[in-house]
Amino acid sequence: RVYVGVTNHRDKVGLFEYDVPKQKMRLAGFIPSLVNLRDWQWQGKVHSQIVEGPDGCMYFSTDGGESREEYLMNHPHGYSGGFFLQYDPVEDRLTNLGRGLQYESIKDIQVSAKSGLILGVSYPQVHLLLYDWKKNDLSDLGRVGSDHVPRVFFSDWYGNMYYVDWRQRLIKYEDHSGKLLFSSDSLPAFDGTPGNRIITGVTAYAADREKGVIYLVTYGAMLMAYYPQRSGFGKVEALGSVYNDPSRQPWDYYCPNLALGGNGKLYYFIGGHGMYVGGKPQNMLMEFDPATRTRREALSFPLTEVDEVTGADVRDHDGNLYFCGRRSDRRAEQMGESGASRPFMIIFNPEKEINPQGK
């Protein structure tokens, strides 16, 4: 099954479940009602990934929504703080595991595949949080950023979890030792990449356990391969930009998604936040072969069909890849802030629908 969080940034935060064999989507419920939040515990959205833990449950966190959270920061109806949540697919039950820091959102989380510990980050103060929810033990590991919060965690098959600091250096929670490690080197970036791209760090990832590599893409549009180790940091190899346009800077693309096909190739959508390719507003689906470092344009879409796409490392046993998207909609734009789109899920099998001959 595939899980999606959807919001209107005002008064609805829904959890959706897609049944892959039945090809049916259902609303599991609205989060405030499912966990009986009170009015003063309002939440703006699910900003984090929805991650499977070693127990088969899905874990995620809540966020205040930046504009509303900041606008009401000193208001009696201000934001009280984000929550760690657990959804049990077997019992169809959402459980509130507890709040993070008071007044702070939880922008993203990752779950250790070995210990089940949760690593999260708060907004706006960028506190790294380690949560042993079974013991109700929340540890504030301190601030790892300044005035911006990098958005994405990733993990490896050893149970280690990763984040980046404000200079795009890896931070690793080493699961077997319980230590927090800081890399001395920044992740690869193109010359001239602006600081606001560097501090946002990783935007998506896709793991190939068979080859022992995790592919990453950054807000500076750099694709790279990371080879994790149980202890310490592994090798990082730059693979190049997500797109090649000689008239444009290699870092000037927006790609907050990534997936690995069964053919060993990477797939990602480029476009959003006013950054598009091909000289016109469009969203482009790309195919990248890590073995040859070649890329090709697979499909393109007008913004009325695909405006922006998110998602990282979601693939089923049949090789289908899953992303979430939104499309521009003039009717929705009249509804105000962040209602200016229509959400939907994208499913495709690159070996059958994009590259049927395997070429």
mmCIF file of C-alpha atoms in Angstrom:
data_model
loop_
_atom_site.group_PDB
_atom_site.id
_atom_site.type_symbol
_atom_site.label_atom_id
_atom_site.label_comp_id
_atom_site.label_asym_id
_atom_site.label_seq_id
_atom_site.Cartn_x
_atom_site.Cartn_y
_atom_site.Cartn_z
ATOM 1 C CA ARG A 1 0.000 0.000 0.000
ATOM 2 C CA VAL A 2 1.006 3.605 -0.598
ATOM 3 C CA TYR A 3 0.264 6.455 1.813
ATOM 4 C CA VAL A 4 -0.219 10.130 1.015
ATOM 5 C CA GLY A 5 -0.823 13.224 3.131
ATOM 6 C CA VAL A 6 -2.972 15.940 1.551
ATOM 7 C CA THR A 7 -3.891 19.375 2.887
ATOM 8 C CA ASN A 8 -5.633 22.591 1.913
ATOM 9 C CA HIS A 9 -3.365 24.518 4.338
ATOM 10 C CA ARG A 10 -6.421 25.758 6.202
ATOM 11 C CA ASP A 11 -8.617 23.256 7.962
ATOM 12 C CA LYS A 12 -8.192 19.821 6.356
ATOM 13 C CA VAL A 13 -5.222 17.460 6.745
ATOM 14 C CA GLY A 14 -6.091 14.071 5.296
ATOM 15 C CA LEU A 15 -4.338 10.695 5.240
ATOM 16 C CA PHE A 16 -4.995 8.671 2.090
ATOM 17 C CA GLU A 17 -4.256 5.007 1.443
ATOM 18 C CA TYR A 18 -3.827 3.451 -1.997
ATOM 19 C CA ASP A 19 -4.405 -0.317 -2.229
ATOM 20 C CA VAL A 20 -2.006 -1.480 -4.956
ATOM 21 C CA PRO A 21 -3.614 -4.884 -5.833
ATOM 22 C CA LYS A 22 -7.128 -3.383 -5.903
ATOM 23 C CA GLN A 23 -5.993 -0.104 -7.489
ATOM 24 C CA LYS A 24 -8.247 1.830 -5.139
ATOM 25 C CA MET A 25 -7.648 5.028 -3.196
ATOM 26 C CA ARG A 26 -9.441 5.725 0.070
ATOM 27 C CA LEU A 27 -9.435 8.436 2.681
ATOM 28 C CA ALA A 28 -8.241 6.873 5.922
ATOM 29 C CA GLY A 29 -9.444 9.981 7.724
ATOM 30 C CA PHE A 30 -8.607 13.522 8.708
ATOM 31 C CA ILE A 31 -5.701 13.555 11.119
ATOM 32 C CA PRO A 32 -7.076 15.923 13.806
ATOM 33 C CA SER A 33 -10.153 13.694 14.137
ATOM 34 C CA LEU A 34 -8.259 10.401 13.980
ATOM 35 C CA VAL A 35 -6.073 11.319 16.968
ATOM 36 C CA ASN A 36 -8.588 13.595 18.738
ATOM 37 C CA LEU A 37 -6.591 16.820 18.588
ATOM 38 C CA ARG A 38 -8.128 19.830 20.308
ATOM 39 C CA ASP A 39 -8.709 23.125 18.530
ATOM 40 C CA TRP A 40 -5.562 24.691 19.972
ATOM 41 C CA GLN A 41 -3.518 21.759 18.638
ATOM 42 C CA TRP A 42 -4.314 22.630 15.000
ATOM 43 C CA GLN A 43 -1.962 21.351 12.290
ATOM 44 C CA GLY A 44 -1.309 22.774 8.824
ATOM 45 C CA LYS A 45 -0.121 19.702 6.924
ATOM 46 C CA VAL A 46 1.964 16.545 6.761
ATOM 47 C CA HIS A 47 5.276 17.892 5.471
ATOM 48 C CA SER A 48 7.349 14.834 6.335
ATOM 49 C CA GLN A 49 7.832 11.613 4.477
ATOM 50 C CA ILE A 50 5.544 8.731 5.422
ATOM 51 C CA VAL A 51 8.095 6.046 6.309
ATOM 52 C CA GLU A 52 7.675 2.350 7.013
ATOM 53 C CA GLY A 53 9.209 1.176 10.281
ATOM 54 C CA PRO A 54 10.632 -2.278 11.050
ATOM 55 C CA ASP A 55 7.273 -3.214 12.604
ATOM 56 C CA GLY A 56 5.369 -2.595 9.355
ATOM 57 C CA CYS A 57 3.680 0.552 10.661
ATOM 58 C CA MET A 58 3.921 3.888 8.848
ATOM 59 C CA TYR A 59 5.450 6.883 10.603
ATOM 60 C CA PHE A 60 5.180 10.588 9.842
ATOM 61 C CA SER A 61 4.927 13.990 11.507
ATOM 62 C CA THR A 62 2.884 17.180 11.322
ATOM 63 C CA ASP A 63 3.713 20.759 10.432
ATOM 64 C CA GLY A 64 2.060 24.102 11.135
ATOM 65 C CA GLY A 65 2.368 25.426 7.600
ATOM 66 C CA GLU A 66 4.975 28.173 7.429
ATOM 67 C CA SER A 67 2.783 31.212 6.713
ATOM 68 C CA ARG A 68 0.122 30.425 9.291
ATOM 69 C CA GLU A 69 2.625 29.245 11.898
ATOM 70 C CA GLU A 70 4.808 32.340 11.573
ATOM 71 C CA TYR A 71 1.937 34.824 11.289
ATOM 72 C CA LEU A 72 0.382 33.552 14.523
ATOM 73 C CA MET A 73 3.695 33.040 16.346
ATOM 74 C CA ASN A 74 2.895 35.577 19.074
ATOM 75 C CA HIS A 75 -0.870 35.141 18.895
ATOM 76 C CA PRO A 76 -3.137 33.429 21.465
ATOM 77 C CA HIS A 77 -4.163 31.030 18.714
ATOM 78 C CA GLY A 78 -0.567 30.345 17.708
ATOM 79 C CA TYR A 79 0.942 27.001 16.846
ATOM 80 C CA SER A 80 1.436 24.602 19.771
ATOM 81 C CA GLY A 81 3.831 22.187 18.064
ATOM 82 C CA GLY A 82 4.016 19.218 15.691
ATOM 83 C CA PHE A 83 3.346 15.567 16.507
ATOM 84 C CA PHE A 84 4.937 12.201 15.731
ATOM 85 C CA LEU A 85 2.276 9.838 14.373
ATOM 86 C CA GLN A 86 2.065 6.103 13.703
ATOM 87 C CA TYR A 87 -0.418 4.453 11.347
ATOM 88 C CA ASP A 88 -1.030 0.710 11.735
ATOM 89 C CA PRO A 89 -2.333 -0.647 8.373
ATOM 90 C CA VAL A 90 -3.501 -3.930 9.901
ATOM 91 C CA GLU A 91 -5.589 -2.288 12.625
ATOM 92 C CA ASP A 92 -6.431 0.780 10.500
ATOM 93 C CA ARG A 93 -5.451 2.893 13.500
ATOM 94 C CA LEU A 94 -3.605 6.198 13.755
ATOM 95 C CA THR A 95 -1.766 6.753 17.050
ATOM 96 C CA ASN A 96 -0.399 10.005 18.392
ATOM 97 C CA LEU A 97 3.098 9.162 19.683
ATOM 98 C CA GLY A 98 3.629 12.578 21.228
ATOM 99 C CA ARG A 99 4.661 16.119 20.465
ATOM 100 C CA GLY A 100 8.103 17.338 19.498
ATOM 101 C CA LEU A 101 9.304 20.710 20.748
ATOM 102 C CA GLN A 102 6.751 23.254 21.896
ATOM 103 C CA TYR A 103 5.828 25.794 19.205
ATOM 104 C CA GLU A 104 7.966 23.961 16.600
ATOM 105 C CA SER A 105 6.842 22.011 13.535
ATOM 106 C CA ILE A 106 8.433 18.688 12.624
ATOM 107 C CA LYS A 107 9.477 19.177 9.002
ATOM 108 C CA ASP A 108 10.683 15.679 8.243
ATOM 109 C CA ILE A 109 11.515 12.360 9.868
ATOM 110 C CA GLN A 110 13.286 9.092 9.161
ATOM 111 C CA VAL A 111 12.947 5.742 10.954
ATOM 112 C CA SER A 112 15.784 3.325 11.660
ATOM 113 C CA ALA A 113 15.205 0.023 9.890
ATOM 114 C CA LYS A 114 16.920 -1.759 12.795
ATOM 115 C CA SER A 115 16.002 -0.069 16.081
ATOM 116 C CA GLY A 116 12.804 1.737 15.089
ATOM 117 C CA LEU A 117 14.118 5.026 16.504
ATOM 118 C CA ILE A 118 12.791 8.186 14.850
ATOM 119 C CA LEU A 119 15.031 11.060 13.810
ATOM 120 C CA GLY A 120 13.300 14.348 13.023
ATOM 121 C CA VAL A 121 13.994 18.040 12.576
ATOM 122 C CA SER A 122 12.057 21.000 13.930
ATOM 123 C CA TYR A 123 10.996 24.210 12.204
ATOM 124 C CA PRO A 124 11.923 27.050 12.392
ATOM 125 C CA GLN A 125 14.873 26.499 14.763
ATOM 126 C CA VAL A 126 16.373 23.383 13.089
ATOM 127 C CA HIS A 127 16.656 21.211 16.196
ATOM 128 C CA LEU A 128 17.591 17.602 15.510
ATOM 129 C CA LEU A 129 15.270 15.325 17.500
ATOM 130 C CA LEU A 130 15.856 11.665 18.367
ATOM 131 C CA TYR A 131 12.728 9.915 19.600
ATOM 132 C CA ASP A 132 12.504 6.482 21.213
ATOM 133 C CA TRP A 133 8.732 6.393 21.183
ATOM 134 C CA LYS A 134 8.550 3.011 22.927
ATOM 135 C CA LYS A 135 10.158 4.620 25.997
ATOM 136 C CA ASN A 136 8.597 8.052 25.429
ATOM 137 C CA ASP A 137 12.158 9.412 25.399
ATOM 138 C CA LEU A 138 12.679 12.517 23.259
ATOM 139 C CA SER A 139 16.236 13.845 22.959
ATOM 140 C CA ASP A 140 16.974 17.309 21.607
ATOM 141 C CA LEU A 141 20.364 16.868 19.903
ATOM 142 C CA GLY A 142 20.738 20.597 19.319
ATOM 143 C CA ARG A 143 20.534 23.016 16.415
ATOM 144 C CA VAL A 144 22.174 21.968 13.160
ATOM 145 C CA GLY A 145 21.188 24.957 11.003
ATOM 146 C CA SER A 146 20.537 28.672 11.086
ATOM 147 C CA ASP A 147 17.645 30.491 9.405
ATOM 148 C CA HIS A 148 16.651 27.651 7.061
ATOM 149 C CA VAL A 149 15.608 24.027 7.561
ATOM 150 C CA PRO A 150 16.911 21.398 5.106
ATOM 151 C CA ARG A 151 13.872 19.343 4.147
ATOM 152 C CA VAL A 152 14.828 15.686 3.652
ATOM 153 C CA PHE A 153 16.264 12.798 5.695
ATOM 154 C CA PHE A 154 17.306 9.477 4.233
ATOM 155 C CA SER A 155 18.405 6.156 5.749
ATOM 156 C CA ASP A 156 20.377 3.047 4.849
ATOM 157 C CA TRP A 157 19.898 -0.702 5.353
ATOM 158 C CA TYR A 158 22.202 -0.707 8.401
ATOM 159 C CA GLY A 159 19.647 1.344 10.332
ATOM 160 C CA ASN A 160 21.632 4.587 10.052
ATOM 161 C CA MET A 161 19.822 7.877 9.376
ATOM 162 C CA TYR A 162 21.158 10.946 7.582
ATOM 163 C CA TYR A 163 20.555 14.691 7.388
ATOM 164 C CA VAL A 164 22.616 17.701 6.221
ATOM 165 C CA ASP A 165 23.742 20.869 7.976
ATOM 166 C CA TRP A 166 23.633 24.398 6.575
ATOM 167 C CA ARG A 167 26.776 23.803 4.483
ATOM 168 C CA GLN A 168 25.382 20.565 3.018
ATOM 169 C CA ARG A 169 27.658 18.333 5.107
ATOM 170 C CA LEU A 170 26.191 14.969 6.015
ATOM 171 C CA ILE A 171 25.058 14.332 9.586
ATOM 172 C CA LYS A 172 24.679 10.665 10.459
ATOM 173 C CA TYR A 173 22.954 9.007 13.364
ATOM 174 C CA GLU A 174 24.868 5.746 13.653
ATOM 175 C CA ASP A 175 22.323 3.271 14.898
ATOM 176 C CA HIS A 176 24.560 0.524 16.282
ATOM 177 C CA SER A 177 26.736 2.936 18.300
ATOM 178 C CA GLY A 178 24.140 5.571 19.174
ATOM 179 C CA LYS A 179 26.573 8.272 18.029
ATOM 180 C CA LEU A 180 25.933 11.406 15.985
ATOM 181 C CA LEU A 181 28.622 11.854 13.328
ATOM 182 C CA PHE A 182 29.421 14.990 11.328
ATOM 183 C CA SER A 183 31.130 14.785 7.966
ATOM 184 C CA SER A 184 34.008 17.196 7.379
ATOM 185 C CA ASP A 185 33.160 17.493 3.678
ATOM 186 C CA SER A 186 30.186 19.076 1.954
ATOM 187 C CA LEU A 187 28.219 17.102 -0.603
ATOM 188 C CA PRO A 188 29.179 17.867 -4.228
ATOM 189 C CA ALA A 189 27.868 21.101 -5.724
ATOM 190 C CA PHE A 190 28.432 23.014 -8.950
ATOM 191 C CA ASP A 191 30.724 26.034 -8.922
ATOM 192 C CA GLY A 192 28.676 29.148 -8.269
ATOM 193 C CA THR A 193 25.735 27.365 -6.662
ATOM 194 C CA PRO A 194 23.999 30.045 -4.531
ATOM 195 C CA GLY A 195 23.990 29.665 -0.763
ATOM 196 C CA ASN A 196 20.201 29.414 -0.626
ATOM 197 C CA ARG A 197 20.471 26.242 -2.752
ATOM 198 C CA ILE A 198 23.268 24.792 -0.640
ATOM 199 C CA ILE A 199 21.443 25.196 2.675
ATOM 200 C CA THR A 200 18.357 23.348 1.431
ATOM 201 C CA GLY A 201 20.459 20.234 0.866
ATOM 202 C CA VAL A 202 18.964 16.937 -0.305
ATOM 203 C CA THR A 203 15.521 17.024 -1.924
ATOM 204 C CA ALA A 204 15.026 13.307 -2.691
ATOM 205 C CA TYR A 205 16.739 9.897 -2.708
ATOM 206 C CA ALA A 206 16.416 6.394 -4.129
ATOM 207 C CA ALA A 207 18.192 3.294 -2.811
ATOM 208 C CA ASP A 208 19.652 0.383 -4.764
ATOM 209 C CA ARG A 209 20.528 -2.082 -2.014
ATOM 210 C CA GLU A 210 21.676 -4.753 -4.472
ATOM 211 C CA LYS A 211 24.448 -2.429 -5.697
ATOM 212 C CA GLY A 212 25.046 -0.904 -2.272
ATOM 213 C CA VAL A 213 24.263 2.665 -3.330
ATOM 214 C CA ILE A 214 21.802 5.412 -2.434
ATOM 215 C CA TYR A 215 21.201 8.018 -5.122
ATOM 216 C CA LEU A 216 20.625 11.582 -3.988
ATOM 217 C CA VAL A 217 19.508 14.799 -5.668
ATOM 218 C CA THR A 218 20.030 18.238 -4.119
ATOM 219 C CA TYR A 219 18.327 21.605 -4.334
ATOM 220 C CA GLY A 220 21.361 22.591 -6.395
ATOM 221 C CA ALA A 221 20.239 20.034 -9.041
ATOM 222 C CA MET A 222 23.224 17.729 -8.467
ATOM 223 C CA LEU A 223 22.721 13.983 -8.806
ATOM 224 C CA MET A 224 25.114 11.865 -6.768
ATOM 225 C CA ALA A 225 25.749 8.348 -5.522
ATOM 226 C CA TYR A 226 26.379 7.641 -1.850
ATOM 227 C CA TYR A 227 27.807 4.278 -0.768
ATOM 228 C CA PRO A 228 26.833 3.790 2.890
ATOM 229 C CA GLN A 229 28.864 1.938 5.492
ATOM 230 C CA ARG A 230 27.738 0.511 8.811
ATOM 231 C CA SER A 231 30.314 2.665 10.591
ATOM 232 C CA GLY A 232 31.463 6.111 9.526
ATOM 233 C CA PHE A 233 30.760 7.791 6.206
ATOM 234 C CA GLY A 234 30.932 6.112 2.834
ATOM 235 C CA LYS A 235 32.118 7.365 -0.540
ATOM 236 C CA VAL A 236 30.195 10.107 -2.384
ATOM 237 C CA GLU A 237 30.365 10.340 -6.177
ATOM 238 C CA ALA A 238 28.992 13.272 -8.206
ATOM 239 C CA LEU A 239 26.971 12.167 -11.263
ATOM 240 C CA GLY A 240 26.141 15.546 -12.835
ATOM 241 C CA SER A 241 23.137 17.806 -13.232
ATOM 242 C CA VAL A 242 19.533 16.649 -13.530
ATOM 243 C CA TYR A 243 19.357 18.410 -16.923
ATOM 244 C CA ASN A 244 21.774 19.662 -19.552
ATOM 245 C CA ASP A 245 21.073 23.067 -21.102
ATOM 246 C CA PRO A 246 24.271 24.890 -22.162
ATOM 247 C CA SER A 247 22.488 28.249 -21.940
ATOM 248 C CA ARG A 248 21.626 27.729 -18.290
ATOM 249 C CA GLN A 249 23.471 27.214 -15.017
ATOM 250 C CA PRO A 250 23.635 23.493 -14.082
ATOM 251 C CA TRP A 251 22.229 24.228 -10.605
ATOM 252 C CA ASP A 252 19.205 26.176 -11.874
ATOM 253 C CA TYR A 253 16.592 23.408 -11.891
ATOM 254 C CA TYR A 254 13.958 22.246 -9.410
ATOM 255 C CA CYS A 255 13.740 18.504 -8.718
ATOM 256 C CA PRO A 256 12.163 17.438 -5.378
ATOM 257 C CA ASN A 257 11.631 13.783 -6.359
ATOM 258 C CA LEU A 258 13.510 10.640 -7.342
ATOM 259 C CA ALA A 259 12.825 6.937 -7.916
ATOM 260 C CA LEU A 260 14.759 3.903 -9.122
ATOM 261 C CA GLY A 261 13.228 1.715 -11.810
ATOM 262 C CA GLY A 262 13.598 -2.049 -11.964
ATOM 263 C CA ASN A 263 15.874 -1.446 -14.968
ATOM 264 C CA GLY A 264 18.427 0.281 -12.726
ATOM 265 C CA LYS A 265 17.681 3.730 -14.136
ATOM 266 C CA LEU A 266 16.598 6.804 -12.209
ATOM 267 C CA TYR A 267 13.384 8.710 -12.923
ATOM 268 C CA TYR A 268 12.530 12.214 -11.825
ATOM 269 C CA PHE A 269 10.330 15.173 -12.736
ATOM 270 C CA ILE A 270 11.829 18.639 -13.218
ATOM 271 C CA GLY A 271 9.721 21.746 -12.673
ATOM 272 C CA GLY A 272 8.024 23.922 -10.089
ATOM 273 C CA HIS A 273 8.588 27.084 -8.067
ATOM 274 C CA GLY A 274 8.958 29.084 -11.279
ATOM 275 C CA MET A 275 11.858 26.926 -12.543
ATOM 276 C CA TYR A 276 11.182 25.010 -15.747
ATOM 277 C CA VAL A 277 13.110 23.516 -18.671
ATOM 278 C CA GLY A 278 12.808 23.910 -22.413
ATOM 279 C CA GLY A 279 12.142 27.639 -22.340
ATOM 280 C CA LYS A 280 8.499 27.346 -21.309
ATOM 281 C CA PRO A 281 6.400 26.472 -18.242
ATOM 282 C CA GLN A 282 6.231 22.685 -18.301
ATOM 283 C CA ASN A 283 7.107 19.684 -16.173
ATOM 284 C CA MET A 284 9.562 17.219 -17.640
ATOM 285 C CA LEU A 285 9.951 13.535 -16.750
ATOM 286 C CA MET A 286 13.593 12.509 -17.103
ATOM 287 C CA GLU A 287 15.396 9.160 -17.274
ATOM 288 C CA PHE A 288 18.987 8.928 -16.021
ATOM 289 C CA ASP A 289 21.265 5.931 -16.424
ATOM 290 C CA PRO A 290 23.845 5.886 -13.575
ATOM 291 C CA ALA A 291 26.002 3.371 -15.451
ATOM 292 C CA THR A 292 26.581 5.632 -18.468
ATOM 293 C CA ARG A 293 25.667 8.974 -16.832
ATOM 294 C CA THR A 294 23.351 9.726 -19.717
ATOM 295 C CA ARG A 295 19.956 11.352 -19.429
ATOM 296 C CA ARG A 296 17.011 11.676 -21.750
ATOM 297 C CA GLU A 297 13.687 13.483 -21.821
ATOM 298 C CA ALA A 298 10.980 10.852 -21.429
ATOM 299 C CA LEU A 299 7.764 12.897 -21.287
ATOM 300 C CA SER A 300 6.675 16.506 -20.835
ATOM 301 C CA PHE A 301 3.462 17.938 -19.402
ATOM 302 C CA PRO A 302 1.758 21.362 -19.392
ATOM 303 C CA LEU A 303 1.251 22.815 -15.914
ATOM 304 C CA THR A 304 -2.487 22.191 -16.167
ATOM 305 C CA GLU A 305 -1.610 18.466 -16.129
ATOM 306 C CA VAL A 306 1.524 18.353 -13.949
ATOM 307 C CA ASP A 307 2.777 21.459 -12.150
ATOM 308 C CA GLU A 308 5.050 20.021 -9.463
ATOM 309 C CA VAL A 309 5.945 16.521 -8.258
ATOM 310 C CA THR A 310 7.248 15.139 -4.961
ATOM 311 C CA GLY A 311 8.171 11.658 -3.762
ATOM 312 C CA ALA A 312 11.238 9.593 -2.968
ATOM 313 C CA ASP A 313 12.059 5.918 -3.393
ATOM 314 C CA VAL A 314 8.527 4.485 -3.684
ATOM 315 C CA ARG A 315 8.325 1.343 -5.823
ATOM 316 C CA ASP A 316 6.207 -1.796 -5.563
ATOM 317 C CA HIS A 317 7.138 -5.422 -6.302
ATOM 318 C CA ASP A 318 5.909 -5.122 -9.898
ATOM 319 C CA GLY A 319 8.258 -2.235 -10.652
ATOM 320 C CA ASN A 320 5.637 0.513 -10.551
ATOM 321 C CA LEU A 321 6.916 3.891 -9.348
ATOM 322 C CA TYR A 322 4.817 6.280 -7.255
ATOM 323 C CA PHE A 323 4.916 10.055 -6.960
ATOM 324 C CA CYS A 324 2.534 12.757 -5.786
ATOM 325 C CA GLY A 325 1.767 15.731 -7.988
ATOM 326 C CA ARG A 326 -0.328 18.832 -8.242
ATOM 327 C CA ARG A 327 -1.694 20.643 -11.267
ATOM 328 C CA SER A 328 -2.567 24.301 -11.813
ATOM 329 C CA ASP A 329 -6.271 25.040 -11.616
ATOM 330 C CA ARG A 330 -7.784 28.516 -12.051
ATOM 331 C CA ARG A 331 -10.796 27.606 -9.943
ATOM 332 C CA ALA A 332 -8.570 26.485 -7.118
ATOM 333 C CA GLU A 333 -6.478 29.646 -7.398
ATOM 334 C CA GLN A 334 -9.524 31.662 -6.372
ATOM 335 C CA MET A 335 -9.582 29.831 -3.027
ATOM 336 C CA GLY A 336 -6.479 31.624 -1.762
ATOM 337 C CA GLU A 337 -3.183 30.528 -0.258
ATOM 338 C CA SER A 338 -1.955 27.068 -1.229
ATOM 339 C CA GLY A 339 -5.357 26.162 -2.633
ATOM 340 C CA ALA A 340 -4.053 27.011 -6.092
ATOM 341 C CA SER A 341 -3.710 23.438 -7.325
ATOM 342 C CA ARG A 342 -5.285 20.000 -7.496
ATOM 343 C CA PRO A 343 -3.426 17.053 -5.905
ATOM 344 C CA PHE A 344 -3.147 13.599 -7.468
ATOM 345 C CA MET A 345 -0.967 10.489 -7.429
ATOM 346 C CA ILE A 346 1.260 9.423 -10.336
ATOM 347 C CA ILE A 347 1.863 5.721 -11.038
ATOM 348 C CA PHE A 348 3.885 4.341 -13.905
ATOM 349 C CA ASN A 349 6.121 1.431 -14.797
ATOM 350 C CA PRO A 350 9.110 2.709 -16.795
ATOM 351 C CA GLU A 351 9.859 -0.683 -18.323
ATOM 352 C CA LYS A 352 6.318 -1.069 -19.646
ATOM 353 C CA GLU A 353 4.969 2.428 -20.222
ATOM 354 C CA ILE A 354 8.017 4.538 -21.042
ATOM 355 C CA ASN A 355 10.691 2.131 -22.225
ATOM 356 C CA PRO A 356 8.884 -1.046 -23.325
ATOM 357 C CA GLN A 357 11.827 -2.310 -25.412
ATOM 358 C CA GLY A 358 14.318 -1.866 -22.590
ATOM 359 C CA LYS A 359 16.373 0.533 -24.716
#
